[in-house]
Coordinates of C-alpha atoms in Angstrom, one line a residue:
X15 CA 28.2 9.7 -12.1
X16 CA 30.0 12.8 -14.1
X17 CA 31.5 15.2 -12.0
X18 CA 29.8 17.9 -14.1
X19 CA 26.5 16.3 -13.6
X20 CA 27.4 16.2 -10.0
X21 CA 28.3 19.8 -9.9
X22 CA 25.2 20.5 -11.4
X23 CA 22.6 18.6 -8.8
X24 CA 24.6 20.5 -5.9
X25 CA 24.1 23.5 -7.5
X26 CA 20.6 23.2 -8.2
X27 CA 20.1 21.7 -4.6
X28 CA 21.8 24.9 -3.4
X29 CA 19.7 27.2 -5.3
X30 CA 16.6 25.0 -4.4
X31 CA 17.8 25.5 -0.5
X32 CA 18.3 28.9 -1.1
X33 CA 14.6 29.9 -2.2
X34 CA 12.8 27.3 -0.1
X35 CA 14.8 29.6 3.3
X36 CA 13.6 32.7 2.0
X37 CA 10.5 31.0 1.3
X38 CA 10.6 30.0 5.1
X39 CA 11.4 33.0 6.4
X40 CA 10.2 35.8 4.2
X41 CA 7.2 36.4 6.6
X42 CA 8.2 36.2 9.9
X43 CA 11.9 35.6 10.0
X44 CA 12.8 37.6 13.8
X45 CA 10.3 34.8 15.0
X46 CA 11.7 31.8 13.7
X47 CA 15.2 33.0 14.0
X48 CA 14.4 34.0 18.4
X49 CA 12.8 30.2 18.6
X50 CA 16.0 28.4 17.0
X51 CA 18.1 30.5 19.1
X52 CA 16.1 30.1 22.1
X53 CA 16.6 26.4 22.1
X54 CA 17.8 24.6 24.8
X55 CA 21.7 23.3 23.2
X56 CA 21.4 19.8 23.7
X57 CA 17.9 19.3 22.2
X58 CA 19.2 20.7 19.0
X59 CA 22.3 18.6 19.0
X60 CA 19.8 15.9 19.7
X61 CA 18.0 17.3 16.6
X62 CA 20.5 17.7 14.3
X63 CA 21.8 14.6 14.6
X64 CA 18.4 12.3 15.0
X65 CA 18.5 11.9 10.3
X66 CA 22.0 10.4 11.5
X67 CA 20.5 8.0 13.9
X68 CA 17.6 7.3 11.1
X69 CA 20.8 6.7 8.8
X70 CA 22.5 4.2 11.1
X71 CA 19.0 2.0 11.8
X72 CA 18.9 1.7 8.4
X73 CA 22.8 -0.2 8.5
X74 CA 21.3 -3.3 10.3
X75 CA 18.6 -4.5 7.3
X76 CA 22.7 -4.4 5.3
X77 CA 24.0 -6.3 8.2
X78 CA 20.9 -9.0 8.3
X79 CA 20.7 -9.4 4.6
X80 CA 24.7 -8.6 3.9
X81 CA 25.3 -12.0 6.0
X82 CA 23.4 -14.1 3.7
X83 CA 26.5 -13.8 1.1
X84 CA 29.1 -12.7 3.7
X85 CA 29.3 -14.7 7.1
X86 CA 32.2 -12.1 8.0
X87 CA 29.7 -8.6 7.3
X88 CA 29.6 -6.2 10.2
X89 CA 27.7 -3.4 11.3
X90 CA 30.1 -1.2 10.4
X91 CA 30.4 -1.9 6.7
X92 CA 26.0 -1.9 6.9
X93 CA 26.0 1.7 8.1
X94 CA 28.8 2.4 5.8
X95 CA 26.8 1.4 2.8
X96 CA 23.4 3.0 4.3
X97 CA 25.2 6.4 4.0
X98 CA 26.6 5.8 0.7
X99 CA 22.9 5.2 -0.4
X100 CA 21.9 8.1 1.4
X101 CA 23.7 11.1 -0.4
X102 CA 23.9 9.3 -3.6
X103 CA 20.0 8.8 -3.6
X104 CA 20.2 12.4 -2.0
X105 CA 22.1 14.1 -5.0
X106 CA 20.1 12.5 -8.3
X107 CA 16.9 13.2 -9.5
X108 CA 14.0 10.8 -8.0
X109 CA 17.4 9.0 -5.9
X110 CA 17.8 6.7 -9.4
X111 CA 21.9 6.7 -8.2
X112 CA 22.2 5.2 -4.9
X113 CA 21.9 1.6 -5.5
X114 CA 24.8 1.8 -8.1
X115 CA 27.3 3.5 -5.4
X116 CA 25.8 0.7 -2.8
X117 CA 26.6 -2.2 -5.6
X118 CA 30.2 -0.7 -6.1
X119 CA 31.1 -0.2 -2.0
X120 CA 29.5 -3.8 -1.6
X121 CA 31.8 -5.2 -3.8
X122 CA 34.8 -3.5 -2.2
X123 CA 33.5 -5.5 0.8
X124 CA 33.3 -8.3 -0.8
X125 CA 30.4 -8.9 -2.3
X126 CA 29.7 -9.8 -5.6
X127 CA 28.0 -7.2 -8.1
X128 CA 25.6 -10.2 -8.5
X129 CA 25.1 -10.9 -5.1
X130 CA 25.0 -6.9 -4.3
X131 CA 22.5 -6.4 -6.5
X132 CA 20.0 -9.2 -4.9
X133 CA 20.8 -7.9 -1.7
X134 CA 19.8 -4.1 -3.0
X135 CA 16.3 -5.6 -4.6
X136 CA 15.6 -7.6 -0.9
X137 CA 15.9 -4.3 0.8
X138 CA 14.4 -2.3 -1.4
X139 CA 11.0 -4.8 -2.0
X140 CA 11.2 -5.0 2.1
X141 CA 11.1 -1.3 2.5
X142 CA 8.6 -0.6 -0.1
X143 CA 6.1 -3.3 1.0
X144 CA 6.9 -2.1 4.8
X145 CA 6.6 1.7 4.1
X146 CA 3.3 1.1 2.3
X147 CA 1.6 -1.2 5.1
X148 CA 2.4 1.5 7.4
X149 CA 1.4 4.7 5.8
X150 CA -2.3 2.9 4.6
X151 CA -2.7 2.4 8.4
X152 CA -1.8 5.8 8.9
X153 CA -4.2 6.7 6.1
X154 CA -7.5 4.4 7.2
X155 CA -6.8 6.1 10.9
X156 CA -6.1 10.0 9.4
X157 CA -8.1 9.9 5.9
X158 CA -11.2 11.2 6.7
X159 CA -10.4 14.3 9.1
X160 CA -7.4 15.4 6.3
X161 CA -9.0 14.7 3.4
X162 CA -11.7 17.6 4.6
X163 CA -9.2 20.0 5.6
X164 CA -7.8 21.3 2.1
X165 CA -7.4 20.4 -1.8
X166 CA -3.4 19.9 -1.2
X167 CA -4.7 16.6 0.3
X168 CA -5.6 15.3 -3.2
X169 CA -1.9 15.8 -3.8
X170 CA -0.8 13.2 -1.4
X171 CA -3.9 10.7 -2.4
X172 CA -1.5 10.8 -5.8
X173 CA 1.6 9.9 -4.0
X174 CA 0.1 7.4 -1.9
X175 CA -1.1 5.9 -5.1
X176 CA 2.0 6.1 -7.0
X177 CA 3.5 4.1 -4.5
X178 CA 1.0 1.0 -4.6
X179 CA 1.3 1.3 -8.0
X180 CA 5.2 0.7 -8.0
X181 CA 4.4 -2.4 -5.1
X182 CA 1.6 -3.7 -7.1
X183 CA 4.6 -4.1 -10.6
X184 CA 6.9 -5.2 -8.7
X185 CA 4.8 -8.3 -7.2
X186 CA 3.3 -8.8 -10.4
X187 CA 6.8 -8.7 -12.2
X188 CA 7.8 -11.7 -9.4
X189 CA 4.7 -13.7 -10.5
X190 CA 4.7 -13.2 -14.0
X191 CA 8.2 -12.5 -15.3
X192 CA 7.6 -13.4 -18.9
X193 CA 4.9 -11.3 -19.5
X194 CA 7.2 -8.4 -18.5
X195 CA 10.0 -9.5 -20.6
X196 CA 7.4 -9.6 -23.2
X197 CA 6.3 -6.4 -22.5
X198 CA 9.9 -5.1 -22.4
X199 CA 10.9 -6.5 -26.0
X200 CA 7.6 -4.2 -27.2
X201 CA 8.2 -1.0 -25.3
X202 CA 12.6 -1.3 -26.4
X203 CA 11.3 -1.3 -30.1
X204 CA 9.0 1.6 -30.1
X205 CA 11.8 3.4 -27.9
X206 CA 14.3 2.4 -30.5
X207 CA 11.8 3.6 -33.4
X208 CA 11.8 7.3 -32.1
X209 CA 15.2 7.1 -31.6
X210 CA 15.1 7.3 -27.5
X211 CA 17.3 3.9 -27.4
X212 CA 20.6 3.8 -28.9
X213 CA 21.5 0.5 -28.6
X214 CA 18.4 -1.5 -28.5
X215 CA 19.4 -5.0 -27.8
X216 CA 21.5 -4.2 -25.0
X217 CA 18.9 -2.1 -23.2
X218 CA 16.6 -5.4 -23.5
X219 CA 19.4 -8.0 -22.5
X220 CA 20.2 -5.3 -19.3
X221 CA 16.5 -5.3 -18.5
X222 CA 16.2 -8.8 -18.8
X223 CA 19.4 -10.2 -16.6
X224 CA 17.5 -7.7 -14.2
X225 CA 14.0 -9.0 -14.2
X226 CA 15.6 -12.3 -13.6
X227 CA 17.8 -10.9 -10.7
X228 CA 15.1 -9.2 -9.4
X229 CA 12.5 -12.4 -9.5
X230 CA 15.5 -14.7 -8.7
X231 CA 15.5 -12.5 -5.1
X232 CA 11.8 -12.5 -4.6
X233 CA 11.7 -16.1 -4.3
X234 CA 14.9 -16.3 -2.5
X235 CA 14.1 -13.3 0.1
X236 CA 10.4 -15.1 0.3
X237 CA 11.9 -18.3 2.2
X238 CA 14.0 -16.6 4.8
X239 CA 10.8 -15.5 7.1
X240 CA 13.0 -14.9 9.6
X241 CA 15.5 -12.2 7.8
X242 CA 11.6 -10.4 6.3
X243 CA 10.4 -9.9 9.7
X244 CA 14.0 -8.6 11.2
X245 CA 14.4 -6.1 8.1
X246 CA 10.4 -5.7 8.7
X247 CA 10.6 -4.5 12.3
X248 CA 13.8 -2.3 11.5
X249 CA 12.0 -0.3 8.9
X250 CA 9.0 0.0 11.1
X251 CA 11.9 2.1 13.6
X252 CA 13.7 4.1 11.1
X253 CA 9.9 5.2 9.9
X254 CA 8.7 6.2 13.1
X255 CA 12.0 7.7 14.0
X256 CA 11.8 9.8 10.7
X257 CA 8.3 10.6 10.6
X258 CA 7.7 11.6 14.6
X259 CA 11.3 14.1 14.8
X260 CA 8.4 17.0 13.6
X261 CA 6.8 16.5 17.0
X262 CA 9.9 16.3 19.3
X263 CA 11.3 19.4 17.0
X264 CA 7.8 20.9 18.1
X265 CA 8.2 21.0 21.8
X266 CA 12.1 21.7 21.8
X267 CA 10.7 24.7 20.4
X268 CA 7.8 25.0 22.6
X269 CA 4.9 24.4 20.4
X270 CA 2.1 23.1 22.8
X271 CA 1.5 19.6 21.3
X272 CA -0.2 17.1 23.5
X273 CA 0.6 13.6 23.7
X274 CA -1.9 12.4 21.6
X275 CA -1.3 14.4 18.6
X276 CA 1.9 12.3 18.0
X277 CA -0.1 10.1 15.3
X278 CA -1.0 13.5 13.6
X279 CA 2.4 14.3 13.4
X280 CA 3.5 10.7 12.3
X281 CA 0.7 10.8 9.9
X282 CA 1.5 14.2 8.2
X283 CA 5.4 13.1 7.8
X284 CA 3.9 10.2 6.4
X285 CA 2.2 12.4 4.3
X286 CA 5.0 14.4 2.8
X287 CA 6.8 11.4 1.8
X288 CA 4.2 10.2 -0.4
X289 CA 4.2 13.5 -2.1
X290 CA 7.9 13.8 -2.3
X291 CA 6.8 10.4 -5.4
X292 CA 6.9 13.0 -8.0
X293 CA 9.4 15.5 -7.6
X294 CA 11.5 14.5 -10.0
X295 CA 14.7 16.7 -8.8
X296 CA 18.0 15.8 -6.3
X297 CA 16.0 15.0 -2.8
X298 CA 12.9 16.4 -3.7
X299 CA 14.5 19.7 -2.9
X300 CA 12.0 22.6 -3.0
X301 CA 8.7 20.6 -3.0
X302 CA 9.5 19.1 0.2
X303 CA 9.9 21.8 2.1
X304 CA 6.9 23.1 0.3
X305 CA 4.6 20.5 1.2
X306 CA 6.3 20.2 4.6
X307 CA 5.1 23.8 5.5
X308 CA 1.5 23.4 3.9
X309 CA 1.1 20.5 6.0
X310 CA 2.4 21.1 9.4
X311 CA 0.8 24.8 9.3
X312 CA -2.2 24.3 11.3
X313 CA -0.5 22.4 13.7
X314 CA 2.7 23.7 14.2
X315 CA 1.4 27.3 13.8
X316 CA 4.0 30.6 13.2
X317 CA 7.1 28.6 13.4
X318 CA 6.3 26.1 11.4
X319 CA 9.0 27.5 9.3
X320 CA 11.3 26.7 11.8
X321 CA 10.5 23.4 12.6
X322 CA 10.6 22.5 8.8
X323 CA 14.7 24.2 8.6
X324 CA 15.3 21.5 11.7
X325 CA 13.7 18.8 10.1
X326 CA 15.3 19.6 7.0
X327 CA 18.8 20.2 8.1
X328 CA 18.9 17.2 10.2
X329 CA 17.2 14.2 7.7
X330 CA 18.8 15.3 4.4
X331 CA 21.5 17.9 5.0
X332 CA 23.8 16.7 7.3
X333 CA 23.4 13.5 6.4
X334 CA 24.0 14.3 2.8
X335 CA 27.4 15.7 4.3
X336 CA 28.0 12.6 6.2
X337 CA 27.2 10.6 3.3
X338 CA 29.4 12.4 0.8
X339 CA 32.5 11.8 3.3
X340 CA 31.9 8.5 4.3
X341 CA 31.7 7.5 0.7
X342 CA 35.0 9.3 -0.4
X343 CA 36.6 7.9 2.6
X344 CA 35.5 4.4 1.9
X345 CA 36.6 4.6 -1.6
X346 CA 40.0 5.7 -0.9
X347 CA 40.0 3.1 1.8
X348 CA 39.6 0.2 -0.4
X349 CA 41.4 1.5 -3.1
X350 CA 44.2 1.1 -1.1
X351 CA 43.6 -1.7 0.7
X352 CA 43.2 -3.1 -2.7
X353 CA 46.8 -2.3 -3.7
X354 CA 47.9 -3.1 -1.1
X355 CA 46.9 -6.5 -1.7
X356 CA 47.8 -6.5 -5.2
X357 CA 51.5 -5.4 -4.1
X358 CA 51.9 -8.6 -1.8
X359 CA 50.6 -10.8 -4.3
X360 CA 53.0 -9.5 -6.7
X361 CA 56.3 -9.7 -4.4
X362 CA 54.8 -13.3 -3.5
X363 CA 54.9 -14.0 -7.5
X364 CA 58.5 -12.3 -7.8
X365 CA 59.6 -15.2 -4.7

């Protein structure tokens, strides 16, 4: 990525951050201030740091799928490359730039682009198809007392149905590849005719070694049960660890939530996600926190606001912070390490 275009997705995520605090606060902002403050310390350590330990579950699906083209892959370089994908996803519009940064720190670990990029697509079908099994439970169990509650419901229905729709391709895509490519060849040339495509045959051959890639690992992924159901049963954890931190922000800050209303609270989180589809800006910024607060109001009640600065703080900020150092340490890392290589192999040539 450009370090202007960078420059310019902080800034706007800044700006975005900005409004959606005052938004937060412009009502009632002694209130939500007194019930931060009024924390007990170590919950909101515990707080701020729970998108970091949603960040790390997500390093062992890269440890079980990394060893499939690595024997030698550790933890370690799995969480490493779950951060990477984290802020880069976190920092582009609809997060189209973390697998790139994952393919380029995988390699530095040594693993091929072409191997990289079949492990990306296994995680990435696994997650999708895992995400989308949970939420429609959540949604046959929730449905019919949210739907009745408000219009912004209709909102999430399109999110939810964005998603199956993105499933349903990329199943389809694995069972009929040529039709795609077919369909491909047609949609590059009216691209190319109103002058949206530069380059043309390029854009198609691209597409095309990726549809094969991308079947190539569906087939592949499908015969390893065993790696599916660990990757499986790890996204089933980092999903209820992201969707439930609402409710244990909640009663760090005293809200009375009962037991029982944890599934409401899954369920809503849950909910935002699926709207968060079409936001088309870095993170989502603005509309989450938007739809966040619509949401959670009637449950979490006056501070909802501050419950939503906690949950926000804690699954995108700080880990977008962790996630930009990690990846400029682990660039600099490699870059050296690879010189340092490079140096030895010469002095072995000058022998």
């Amino acid at each position: 990525m450009k370090k202007q275009k960078m420059l310019l997705n902080f800034l706007v995520i800044f700006l975005l951050t900005i409004a959606v605090l005052w938004f937060a606060l412009k009502d009632n902002y002694k209130e939500i201030l007194d019930a931060i403050s009024q924390m007990n310390w170590m919950s909101l350590v515990i707080i701020l740091l729970w998108g970091v330990l949603y960040t790390v579950v997500w390093g062992f699906v890269y440890l079980v799928l990394g060893r499939k083209y690595n024997k030698q892959y550790s933890l370690f370089n799995g969480i490493v490359i779950s951060f990477v994908g984290t802020f880069f996803s976190g920092i582009t519009p609809s997060s189209t730039g973390g697998q790139f940064a994952q393919a380029y720190i995988m390699k530095k670990q040594g693993i091929k682009v072409s191997d990289g990029a079949s492990l990306l697509w296994a995680d990435f079908i696994i997650y999708q198809t895992t995400m989308m099994i949970y939420v429609t439970i959540l949604f046959l169990l929730r449905f019919s007392y949210y739907s009745a509650q408000s219009g912004w419901f209709m909102i999430i229905l399109v999110g939810y149905l964005i998603n199956a729709i993105v499933i349903l391709a990329l199943y389809t895509m694995a069972l009929f590849p040529k039709a795609y490519i077919r369909l491909s060849r047609t949609l590059v040339k009216i691209l190319a005719k109103i002058k949206l495509i530069k380059d043309p045959e390029k854009t198609l051959e691209s597409w095309t070694l990726q549809m094969t890639s991308f079947t190539t690992e569906i087939r592949n992924i499908s015969k390893d049960k065993k790696s599916i159901l660990t990757c499986s049963l790890v996204n089933v954890i980092r999903l209820t660890l992201l969707y439930s931190l609402p409710f244990f922000i909640g009663k760090a800050l005293n809200i009375p939530l009962r037991p029982e209303q944890m599934i409401d609270v899954i369920a809503l989180s849950s909910f935002v996600t699926m709207a968060n589809s079409f936001i088309p800006i870095p993170g989502a910024s603005g509309g989450t926190e938007v739809v966040f607060t619509l949401l959670f109001g009637s449950l979490m009640g006056s501070v909802t606001g501050a419950v939503m600065i906690l949950w926000r703080f804690s699954t995108y900020h700080i880990v977008l912070l962790i996630g930009g150092i990690t990846f400029a340490l682990a660039k600099n890392y490699y870059e050296k390490k690879s010189k340092g290589i490079s140096n030895i192999d010469l002095e072995q040539y000058k022998e």
